[in-house]
Amino acid sequence: MKKIQNSDTEISLINLKKEFKEIEFEIHKAINRVLEKQWFLLGEELQNFQKEFSKYLGAKYSIGVNSGSDALYLALKSLNFKEGEEVITVSHTFISTVDAIMRNNLKPVFVDIEPDTCNVDVSKIEEAITNKTRVIIPVHLYGHPVDLNHLVEIKNKYDLILIEDACQAHGAEYNKRKVGTFGDIACFSFYPSKNMGAYGDGGMIVTNDEDLANRFYLSRNYGQSKKYYHDFIGINSRLNEIQAAVLRVKLKYLEQWNEKRRHIAKLYNTLLDKNKVLIPIEKDYVKHVYYLYVIRTKFREELKEHLARNNIQTLIHYPIPVHLQLAYKNLIETQSLPVTEQASKEVLSIPMNPWLSEGDLRIVSEVINNFSM
Ligand SMILES: *Cc1c(COP(=O)(O)O)cnc(C)c1O
């Protein structure tokens, strides 16, 4: 097979160095504000960022925590469900969606995904509901919103709690409204590689419910209502001031960077040979924010190697569904999830970030189009 890209420079999945160059001055200023103050936790930066993030989404309350995983964990913990009660979610996701359920002694019930978006197949949710079902946690995977209208209908019909795992979907929209505002609670991650990443770990819980918000403010801070007065058992999980200051800068760029991602996806869509690979779709009622650009092929391993030989980085999101992970295999019984298992064998994430040049995209596409078995 001929090598198309000969340069030593890799075309990488993400490119945080280039992002930094674009905002370097503002970042230094923001971090310096915190250093000058020497106030590192639960201060002004966090308060302002929480307000700005709420305003951006169109939600009432945002509560900064230490990670997306903690956001999910605290979201479920605050609801005080009984051990063994059930949470409907997907197996084709990052592990911490399901860890949050297990760590709350609740039972994950997996529903298969739809083959085109790899999001939860909403038509299969009702048959998974039992008298123990309390929560649905859909994941807006890769940045493509789930079918929220139908989910909200099901939530209302069965009186369930809806928690959006929006960790991959900052700024994504469903019917022109931002995801993270449809459920009772939404969880965001600011892991560095996400569309909006901190310089370390970070996360956010979002809700319109004042009582829930008040619980979250306390539960991320040892259940403390005033200094050394603890109303319930919480944890230590706070978005620190340096991260909040950095994220305030990045929030200003999020829309613009998401638009670049969408533009890149459009170019990929026209450049890639649709007989070679399946390209991602965008349903007409959503705004996809392409945290990842995920193609599919039966020859995934071979194509991945072919791209690596040409200095093009790829990753697999995700190679092993949660229900087949070593940690989970003997813990939960589940019915078979054929669409999930098929997807895990075929998906491949190719370079996607706002700093890819048109030249980069042409090279990646040409390398893929030239691939043959
Ligand atoms: C990143 C991610 C999380 C966890 O976020 P962390 O901040 O890394 O803890 C949870 N769910 C999904 C779908 C994610 O992509």
PDB file of N, CA and C in Angstrom, residues 131-213:
ATOM      1  N   ASN A 131     -41.305  -2.076  37.427  1.00  0.00           N
ATOM      2  CA  ASN A 131     -41.783  -1.267  38.557  1.00  0.00           C
ATOM      3  C   ASN A 131     -40.640  -0.777  39.454  1.00  0.00           C
ATOM      4  N   LYS A 132     -39.407  -1.174  39.111  1.00  0.00           N
ATOM      5  CA  LYS A 132     -38.250  -0.677  39.872  1.00  0.00           C
ATOM      6  C   LYS A 132     -37.497   0.433  39.139  1.00  0.00           C
ATOM      7  N   THR A 133     -37.913   0.742  37.915  1.00  0.00           N
ATOM      8  CA  THR A 133     -37.202   1.766  37.143  1.00  0.00           C
ATOM      9  C   THR A 133     -37.437   3.151  37.742  1.00  0.00           C
ATOM     10  N   ARG A 134     -36.351   3.890  37.953  1.00  0.00           N
ATOM     11  CA  ARG A 134     -36.480   5.236  38.523  1.00  0.00           C
ATOM     12  C   ARG A 134     -35.896   6.321  37.623  1.00  0.00           C
ATOM     13  N   VAL A 135     -34.864   5.962  36.869  1.00  0.00           N
ATOM     14  CA  VAL A 135     -34.092   6.978  36.144  1.00  0.00           C
ATOM     15  C   VAL A 135     -33.772   6.493  34.728  1.00  0.00           C
ATOM     16  N   ILE A 136     -33.691   7.435  33.806  1.00  0.00           N
ATOM     17  CA  ILE A 136     -33.101   7.148  32.480  1.00  0.00           C
ATOM     18  C   ILE A 136     -31.893   8.061  32.321  1.00  0.00           C
ATOM     19  N   ILE A 137     -30.753   7.479  31.972  1.00  0.00           N
ATOM     20  CA  ILE A 137     -29.561   8.292  31.661  1.00  0.00           C
ATOM     21  C   ILE A 137     -29.170   8.062  30.206  1.00  0.00           C
ATOM     22  N   PRO A 138     -29.634   8.927  29.303  1.00  0.00           N
ATOM     23  CA  PRO A 138     -29.175   8.842  27.926  1.00  0.00           C
ATOM     24  C   PRO A 138     -27.841   9.581  27.791  1.00  0.00           C
ATOM     25  N   VAL A 139     -27.044   9.180  26.823  1.00  0.00           N
ATOM     26  CA  VAL A 139     -25.751   9.829  26.574  1.00  0.00           C
ATOM     27  C   VAL A 139     -25.793  10.474  25.187  1.00  0.00           C
ATOM     28  N   HIS A 140     -25.502  11.769  25.129  1.00  0.00           N
ATOM     29  CA  HIS A 140     -25.421  12.437  23.811  1.00  0.00           C
ATOM     30  C   HIS A 140     -24.065  12.092  23.210  1.00  0.00           C
ATOM     31  N   LEU A 141     -23.974  10.899  22.666  1.00  0.00           N
ATOM     32  CA  LEU A 141     -22.669  10.351  22.302  1.00  0.00           C
ATOM     33  C   LEU A 141     -22.054  11.042  21.088  1.00  0.00           C
ATOM     34  N   TYR A 142     -20.776  11.268  21.184  1.00  0.00           N
ATOM     35  CA  TYR A 142     -19.955  11.895  20.128  1.00  0.00           C
ATOM     36  C   TYR A 142     -20.340  13.355  19.866  1.00  0.00           C
ATOM     37  N   GLY A 143     -21.325  13.882  20.620  1.00  0.00           N
ATOM     38  CA  GLY A 143     -21.781  15.245  20.363  1.00  0.00           C
ATOM     39  C   GLY A 143     -23.108  15.316  19.626  1.00  0.00           C
ATOM     40  N   HIS A 144     -23.703  14.133  19.326  1.00  0.00           N
ATOM     41  CA  HIS A 144     -25.012  14.106  18.659  1.00  0.00           C
ATOM     42  C   HIS A 144     -26.117  13.898  19.696  1.00  0.00           C
ATOM     43  N   PRO A 145     -27.045  14.850  19.823  1.00  0.00           N
ATOM     44  CA  PRO A 145     -28.100  14.719  20.833  1.00  0.00           C
ATOM     45  C   PRO A 145     -28.969  13.480  20.622  1.00  0.00           C
ATOM     46  N   VAL A 146     -29.422  12.903  21.731  1.00  0.00           N
ATOM     47  CA  VAL A 146     -30.380  11.793  21.662  1.00  0.00           C
ATOM     48  C   VAL A 146     -31.749  12.360  21.300  1.00  0.00           C
ATOM     49  N   ASP A 147     -32.688  11.461  21.030  1.00  0.00           N
ATOM     50  CA  ASP A 147     -34.042  11.861  20.640  1.00  0.00           C
ATOM     51  C   ASP A 147     -34.802  12.355  21.877  1.00  0.00           C
ATOM     52  N   LEU A 148     -34.605  13.605  22.224  1.00  0.00           N
ATOM     53  CA  LEU A 148     -35.069  14.124  23.519  1.00  0.00           C
ATOM     54  C   LEU A 148     -36.588  14.246  23.630  1.00  0.00           C
ATOM     55  N   ASN A 149     -37.256  14.638  22.557  1.00  0.00           N
ATOM     56  CA  ASN A 149     -38.720  14.765  22.654  1.00  0.00           C
ATOM     57  C   ASN A 149     -39.358  13.462  23.094  1.00  0.00           C
ATOM     58  N   HIS A 150     -38.946  12.371  22.462  1.00  0.00           N
ATOM     59  CA  HIS A 150     -39.520  11.079  22.821  1.00  0.00           C
ATOM     60  C   HIS A 150     -39.103  10.638  24.208  1.00  0.00           C
ATOM     61  N   LEU A 151     -37.871  10.958  24.576  1.00  0.00           N
ATOM     62  CA  LEU A 151     -37.412  10.614  25.921  1.00  0.00           C
ATOM     63  C   LEU A 151     -38.214  11.337  26.991  1.00  0.00           C
ATOM     64  N   VAL A 152     -38.473  12.607  26.744  1.00  0.00           N
ATOM     65  CA  VAL A 152     -39.242  13.389  27.723  1.00  0.00           C
ATOM     66  C   VAL A 152     -40.674  12.847  27.821  1.00  0.00           C
ATOM     67  N   GLU A 153     -41.242  12.429  26.674  1.00  0.00           N
ATOM     68  CA  GLU A 153     -42.577  11.804  26.700  1.00  0.00           C
ATOM     69  C   GLU A 153     -42.585  10.567  27.590  1.00  0.00           C
ATOM     70  N   ILE A 154     -41.573   9.712  27.423  1.00  0.00           N
ATOM     71  CA  ILE A 154     -41.493   8.474  28.214  1.00  0.00           C
ATOM     72  C   ILE A 154     -41.282   8.801  29.687  1.00  0.00           C
ATOM     73  N   LYS A 155     -40.419   9.750  29.941  1.00  0.00           N
ATOM     74  CA  LYS A 155     -40.158  10.185  31.318  1.00  0.00           C
ATOM     75  C   LYS A 155     -41.464  10.619  31.996  1.00  0.00           C
ATOM     76  N   ASN A 156     -42.253  11.410  31.277  1.00  0.00           N
ATOM     77  CA  ASN A 156     -43.513  11.908  31.845  1.00  0.00           C
ATOM     78  C   ASN A 156     -44.533  10.784  32.015  1.00  0.00           C
ATOM     79  N   LYS A 157     -44.622   9.934  31.014  1.00  0.00           N
ATOM     80  CA  LYS A 157     -45.611   8.851  31.050  1.00  0.00           C
ATOM     81  C   LYS A 157     -45.366   7.923  32.244  1.00  0.00           C
ATOM     82  N   TYR A 158     -44.095   7.630  32.539  1.00  0.00           N
ATOM     83  CA  TYR A 158     -43.783   6.671  33.611  1.00  0.00           C
ATOM     84  C   TYR A 158     -43.278   7.356  34.876  1.00  0.00           C
ATOM     85  N   ASP A 159     -43.304   8.673  34.899  1.00  0.00           N
ATOM     86  CA  ASP A 159     -42.878   9.440  36.064  1.00  0.00           C
ATOM     87  C   ASP A 159     -41.448   9.075  36.496  1.00  0.00           C
ATOM     88  N   LEU A 160     -40.518   9.182  35.558  1.00  0.00           N
ATOM     89  CA  LEU A 160     -39.117   8.845  35.825  1.00  0.00           C
ATOM     90  C   LEU A 160     -38.286  10.121  35.876  1.00  0.00           C
ATOM     91  N   ILE A 161     -37.084   9.997  36.434  1.00  0.00           N
ATOM     92  CA  ILE A 161     -36.117  11.097  36.417  1.00  0.00           C
ATOM     93  C   ILE A 161     -35.252  10.948  35.162  1.00  0.00           C
ATOM     94  N   LEU A 162     -35.016  12.070  34.500  1.00  0.00           N
ATOM     95  CA  LEU A 162     -34.164  12.047  33.306  1.00  0.00           C
ATOM     96  C   LEU A 162     -32.865  12.787  33.615  1.00  0.00           C
ATOM     97  N   ILE A 163     -31.741  12.066  33.523  1.00  0.00           N
ATOM     98  CA  ILE A 163     -30.422  12.685  33.704  1.00  0.00           C
ATOM     99  C   ILE A 163     -29.684  12.612  32.372  1.00  0.00           C
ATOM    100  N   GLU A 164     -29.401  13.777  31.791  1.00  0.00           N
ATOM    101  CA  GLU A 164     -28.662  13.786  30.525  1.00  0.00           C
ATOM    102  C   GLU A 164     -27.164  13.661  30.793  1.00  0.00           C
ATOM    103  N   ASP A 165     -26.528  12.656  30.212  1.00  0.00           N
ATOM    104  CA  ASP A 165     -25.063  12.624  30.216  1.00  0.00           C
ATOM    105  C   ASP A 165     -24.613  13.446  29.005  1.00  0.00           C
ATOM    106  N   ALA A 166     -24.308  14.732  29.279  1.00  0.00           N
ATOM    107  CA  ALA A 166     -23.941  15.664  28.209  1.00  0.00           C
ATOM    108  C   ALA A 166     -22.431  15.880  28.178  1.00  0.00           C
ATOM    109  N   CYS A 167     -21.689  14.900  28.697  1.00  0.00           N
ATOM    110  CA  CYS A 167     -20.233  15.046  28.814  1.00  0.00           C
ATOM    111  C   CYS A 167     -19.537  15.191  27.467  1.00  0.00           C
ATOM    112  N   GLN A 168     -20.221  14.813  26.376  1.00  0.00           N
ATOM    113  CA  GLN A 168     -19.607  14.940  25.053  1.00  0.00           C
ATOM    114  C   GLN A 168     -20.353  15.950  24.186  1.00  0.00           C
ATOM    115  N   ALA A 169     -21.195  16.780  24.793  1.00  0.00           N
ATOM    116  CA  ALA A 169     -22.119  17.555  23.951  1.00  0.00           C
ATOM    117  C   ALA A 169     -22.282  19.007  24.392  1.00  0.00           C
ATOM    118  N   HIS A 170     -21.199  19.657  24.794  1.00  0.00           N
ATOM    119  CA  HIS A 170     -21.261  21.070  25.163  1.00  0.00           C
ATOM    120  C   HIS A 170     -21.703  21.901  23.967  1.00  0.00           C
ATOM    121  N   GLY A 171     -22.861  22.527  24.078  1.00  0.00           N
ATOM    122  CA  GLY A 171     -23.308  23.407  23.004  1.00  0.00           C
ATOM    123  C   GLY A 171     -24.166  22.729  21.949  1.00  0.00           C
ATOM    124  N   ALA A 172     -24.309  21.410  22.023  1.00  0.00           N
ATOM    125  CA  ALA A 172     -25.163  20.716  21.049  1.00  0.00           C
ATOM    126  C   ALA A 172     -26.618  21.126  21.260  1.00  0.00           C
ATOM    127  N   GLU A 173     -27.413  21.063  20.183  1.00  0.00           N
ATOM    128  CA  GLU A 173     -28.803  21.517  20.285  1.00  0.00           C
ATOM    129  C   GLU A 173     -29.774  20.486  19.739  1.00  0.00           C
ATOM    130  N   TYR A 174     -30.954  20.501  20.346  1.00  0.00           N
ATOM    131  CA  TYR A 174     -32.075  19.683  19.884  1.00  0.00           C
ATOM    132  C   TYR A 174     -33.232  20.639  19.672  1.00  0.00           C
ATOM    133  N   ASN A 175     -33.769  20.682  18.470  1.00  0.00           N
ATOM    134  CA  ASN A 175     -34.801  21.682  18.143  1.00  0.00           C
ATOM    135  C   ASN A 175     -34.403  23.082  18.602  1.00  0.00           C
ATOM    136  N   LYS A 176     -33.189  23.453  18.323  1.00  0.00           N
ATOM    137  CA  LYS A 176     -32.650  24.795  18.591  1.00  0.00           C
ATOM    138  C   LYS A 176     -32.522  25.135  20.086  1.00  0.00           C
ATOM    139  N   ARG A 177     -32.618  24.129  20.942  1.00  0.00           N
ATOM    140  CA  ARG A 177     -32.424  24.378  22.365  1.00  0.00           C
ATOM    141  C   ARG A 177     -31.238  23.534  22.830  1.00  0.00           C
ATOM    142  N   LYS A 178     -30.408  24.104  23.697  1.00  0.00           N
ATOM    143  CA  LYS A 178     -29.181  23.430  24.121  1.00  0.00           C
ATOM    144  C   LYS A 178     -29.488  22.157  24.909  1.00  0.00           C
ATOM    145  N   VAL A 179     -28.774  21.091  24.615  1.00  0.00           N
ATOM    146  CA  VAL A 179     -28.919  19.891  25.434  1.00  0.00           C
ATOM    147  C   VAL A 179     -28.372  20.202  26.821  1.00  0.00           C
ATOM    148  N   GLY A 180     -28.872  19.475  27.798  1.00  0.00           N
ATOM    149  CA  GLY A 180     -28.528  19.788  29.183  1.00  0.00           C
ATOM    150  C   GLY A 180     -29.637  20.583  29.849  1.00  0.00           C
ATOM    151  N   THR A 181     -30.680  20.929  29.068  1.00  0.00           N
ATOM    152  CA  THR A 181     -31.800  21.687  29.636  1.00  0.00           C
ATOM    153  C   THR A 181     -33.114  20.929  29.500  1.00  0.00           C
ATOM    154  N   PHE A 182     -33.054  19.682  29.041  1.00  0.00           N
ATOM    155  CA  PHE A 182     -34.281  18.912  28.813  1.00  0.00           C
ATOM    156  C   PHE A 182     -34.609  18.006  29.998  1.00  0.00           C
ATOM    157  N   GLY A 183     -33.581  17.513  30.663  1.00  0.00           N
ATOM    158  CA  GLY A 183     -33.794  16.556  31.745  1.00  0.00           C
ATOM    159  C   GLY A 183     -33.985  17.254  33.082  1.00  0.00           C
ATOM    160  N   ASP A 184     -34.153  16.444  34.149  1.00  0.00           N
ATOM    161  CA  ASP A 184     -34.206  17.005  35.501  1.00  0.00           C
ATOM    162  C   ASP A 184     -32.818  17.486  35.901  1.00  0.00           C
ATOM    163  N   ILE A 185     -31.816  16.745  35.410  1.00  0.00           N
ATOM    164  CA  ILE A 185     -30.425  17.047  35.727  1.00  0.00           C
ATOM    165  C   ILE A 185     -29.600  16.760  34.469  1.00  0.00           C
ATOM    166  N   ALA A 186     -28.513  17.528  34.286  1.00  0.00           N
ATOM    167  CA  ALA A 186     -27.574  17.190  33.214  1.00  0.00           C
ATOM    168  C   ALA A 186     -26.164  17.235  33.779  1.00  0.00           C
ATOM    169  N   CYS A 187     -25.297  16.416  33.213  1.00  0.00           N
ATOM    170  CA  CYS A 187     -23.916  16.337  33.691  1.00  0.00           C
ATOM    171  C   CYS A 187     -22.956  16.624  32.548  1.00  0.00           C
ATOM    172  N   PHE A 188     -22.002  17.489  32.829  1.00  0.00           N
ATOM    173  CA  PHE A 188     -20.975  17.849  31.844  1.00  0.00           C
ATOM    174  C   PHE A 188     -19.598  17.501  32.391  1.00  0.00           C
ATOM    175  N   SER A 189     -18.681  17.203  31.476  1.00  0.00           N
ATOM    176  CA  SER A 189     -17.285  16.959  31.839  1.00  0.00           C
ATOM    177  C   SER A 189     -16.419  18.018  31.183  1.00  0.00           C
ATOM    178  N   PHE A 190     -15.407  18.467  31.913  1.00  0.00           N
ATOM    179  CA  PHE A 190     -14.417  19.363  31.319  1.00  0.00           C
ATOM    180  C   PHE A 190     -13.050  18.678  31.242  1.00  0.00           C
ATOM    181  N   TYR A 191     -13.080  17.368  31.074  1.00  0.00           N
ATOM    182  CA  TYR A 191     -11.848  16.614  30.808  1.00  0.00           C
ATOM    183  C   TYR A 191     -11.131  17.306  29.635  1.00  0.00           C
ATOM    184  N   PRO A 192      -9.789  17.398  29.685  1.00  0.00           N
ATOM    185  CA  PRO A 192      -9.081  18.244  28.712  1.00  0.00           C
ATOM    186  C   PRO A 192      -9.439  18.039  27.241  1.00  0.00           C
ATOM    187  N   SER A 193      -9.771  16.836  26.836  1.00  0.00           N
ATOM    188  CA  SER A 193     -10.028  16.600  25.403  1.00  0.00           C
ATOM    189  C   SER A 193     -11.448  16.948  24.966  1.00  0.00           C
ATOM    190  N   LYS A 194     -12.326  17.251  25.899  1.00  0.00           N
ATOM    191  CA  LYS A 194     -13.724  17.525  25.526  1.00  0.00           C
ATOM    192  C   LYS A 194     -13.820  18.848  24.752  1.00  0.00           C
ATOM    193  N   ASN A 195     -14.958  19.127  24.140  1.00  0.00           N
ATOM    194  CA  ASN A 195     -15.093  20.357  23.346  1.00  0.00           C
ATOM    195  C   ASN A 195     -14.754  21.593  24.165  1.00  0.00           C
ATOM    196  N   MET A 196     -15.007  21.530  25.459  1.00  0.00           N
ATOM    197  CA  MET A 196     -14.572  22.577  26.363  1.00  0.00           C
ATOM    198  C   MET A 196     -13.840  21.884  27.501  1.00  0.00           C
ATOM    199  N   GLY A 197     -12.510  21.987  27.516  1.00  0.00           N
ATOM    200  CA  GLY A 197     -11.710  21.223  28.464  1.00  0.00           C
ATOM    201  C   GLY A 197     -10.984  22.116  29.453  1.00  0.00           C
ATOM    202  N   ALA A 198     -10.898  21.644  30.698  1.00  0.00           N
ATOM    203  CA  ALA A 198     -10.127  22.352  31.719  1.00  0.00           C
ATOM    204  C   ALA A 198      -8.645  21.994  31.561  1.00  0.00           C
ATOM    205  N   TYR A 199      -7.809  22.584  32.411  1.00  0.00           N
ATOM    206  CA  TYR A 199      -6.399  22.190  32.449  1.00  0.00           C
ATOM    207  C   TYR A 199      -6.206  21.222  33.608  1.00  0.00           C
ATOM    208  N   GLY A 200      -6.936  20.126  33.532  1.00  0.00           N
ATOM    209  CA  GLY A 200      -7.006  19.117  34.578  1.00  0.00           C
ATOM    210  C   GLY A 200      -8.418  18.576  34.552  1.00  0.00           C
ATOM    211  N   ASP A 201      -8.883  18.021  35.669  1.00  0.00           N
ATOM    212  CA  ASP A 201     -10.255  17.513  35.711  1.00  0.00           C
ATOM    213  C   ASP A 201     -11.242  18.620  36.027  1.00  0.00           C
ATOM    214  N   GLY A 202     -12.476  18.428  35.616  1.00  0.00           N
ATOM    215  CA  GLY A 202     -13.540  19.371  35.939  1.00  0.00           C
ATOM    216  C   GLY A 202     -14.877  18.832  35.467  1.00  0.00           C
ATOM    217  N   GLY A 203     -15.951  19.287  36.101  1.00  0.00           N
ATOM    218  CA  GLY A 203     -17.285  18.840  35.688  1.00  0.00           C
ATOM    219  C   GLY A 203     -18.350  19.798  36.180  1.00  0.00           C
ATOM    220  N   MET A 204     -19.580  19.603  35.703  1.00  0.00           N
ATOM    221  CA  MET A 204     -20.671  20.503  36.073  1.00  0.00           C
ATOM    222  C   MET A 204     -21.978  19.722  36.153  1.00  0.00           C
ATOM    223  N   ILE A 205     -22.765  20.028  37.193  1.00  0.00           N
ATOM    224  CA  ILE A 205     -24.136  19.510  37.280  1.00  0.00           C
ATOM    225  C   ILE A 205     -25.067  20.670  36.965  1.00  0.00           C
ATOM    226  N   VAL A 206     -26.058  20.424  36.122  1.00  0.00           N
ATOM    227  CA  VAL A 206     -26.976  21.483  35.703  1.00  0.00           C
ATOM    228  C   VAL A 206     -28.402  21.055  36.026  1.00  0.00           C
ATOM    229  N   THR A 207     -29.198  21.971  36.563  1.00  0.00           N
ATOM    230  CA  THR A 207     -30.602  21.659  36.845  1.00  0.00           C
ATOM    231  C   THR A 207     -31.426  22.944  36.902  1.00  0.00           C
ATOM    232  N   ASN A 208     -32.736  22.803  36.737  1.00  0.00           N
ATOM    233  CA  ASN A 208     -33.641  23.939  36.931  1.00  0.00           C
ATOM    234  C   ASN A 208     -34.351  23.849  38.275  1.00  0.00           C
ATOM    235  N   ASP A 209     -34.084  22.771  39.018  1.00  0.00           N
ATOM    236  CA  ASP A 209     -34.806  22.496  40.256  1.00  0.00           C
ATOM    237  C   ASP A 209     -34.025  23.069  41.442  1.00  0.00           C
ATOM    238  N   GLU A 210     -34.622  24.015  42.123  1.00  0.00           N
ATOM    239  CA  GLU A 210     -33.919  24.716  43.196  1.00  0.00           C
ATOM    240  C   GLU A 210     -33.527  23.778  44.347  1.00  0.00           C
ATOM    241  N   ASP A 211     -34.433  22.879  44.730  1.00  0.00           N
ATOM    242  CA  ASP A 211     -34.123  21.949  45.829  1.00  0.00           C
ATOM    243  C   ASP A 211     -32.941  21.053  45.483  1.00  0.00           C
ATOM    244  N   LEU A 212     -32.967  20.544  44.255  1.00  0.00           N
ATOM    245  CA  LEU A 212     -31.850  19.705  43.823  1.00  0.00           C
ATOM    246  C   LEU A 212     -30.563  20.520  43.818  1.00  0.00           C
ATOM    247  N   ALA A 213     -30.624  21.724  43.281  1.00  0.00           N
ATOM    248  CA  ALA A 213     -29.428  22.568  43.203  1.00  0.00           C
ATOM    249  C   ALA A 213     -28.854  22.773  44.608  1.00  0.00           C
TER     250      ALA A 213
END
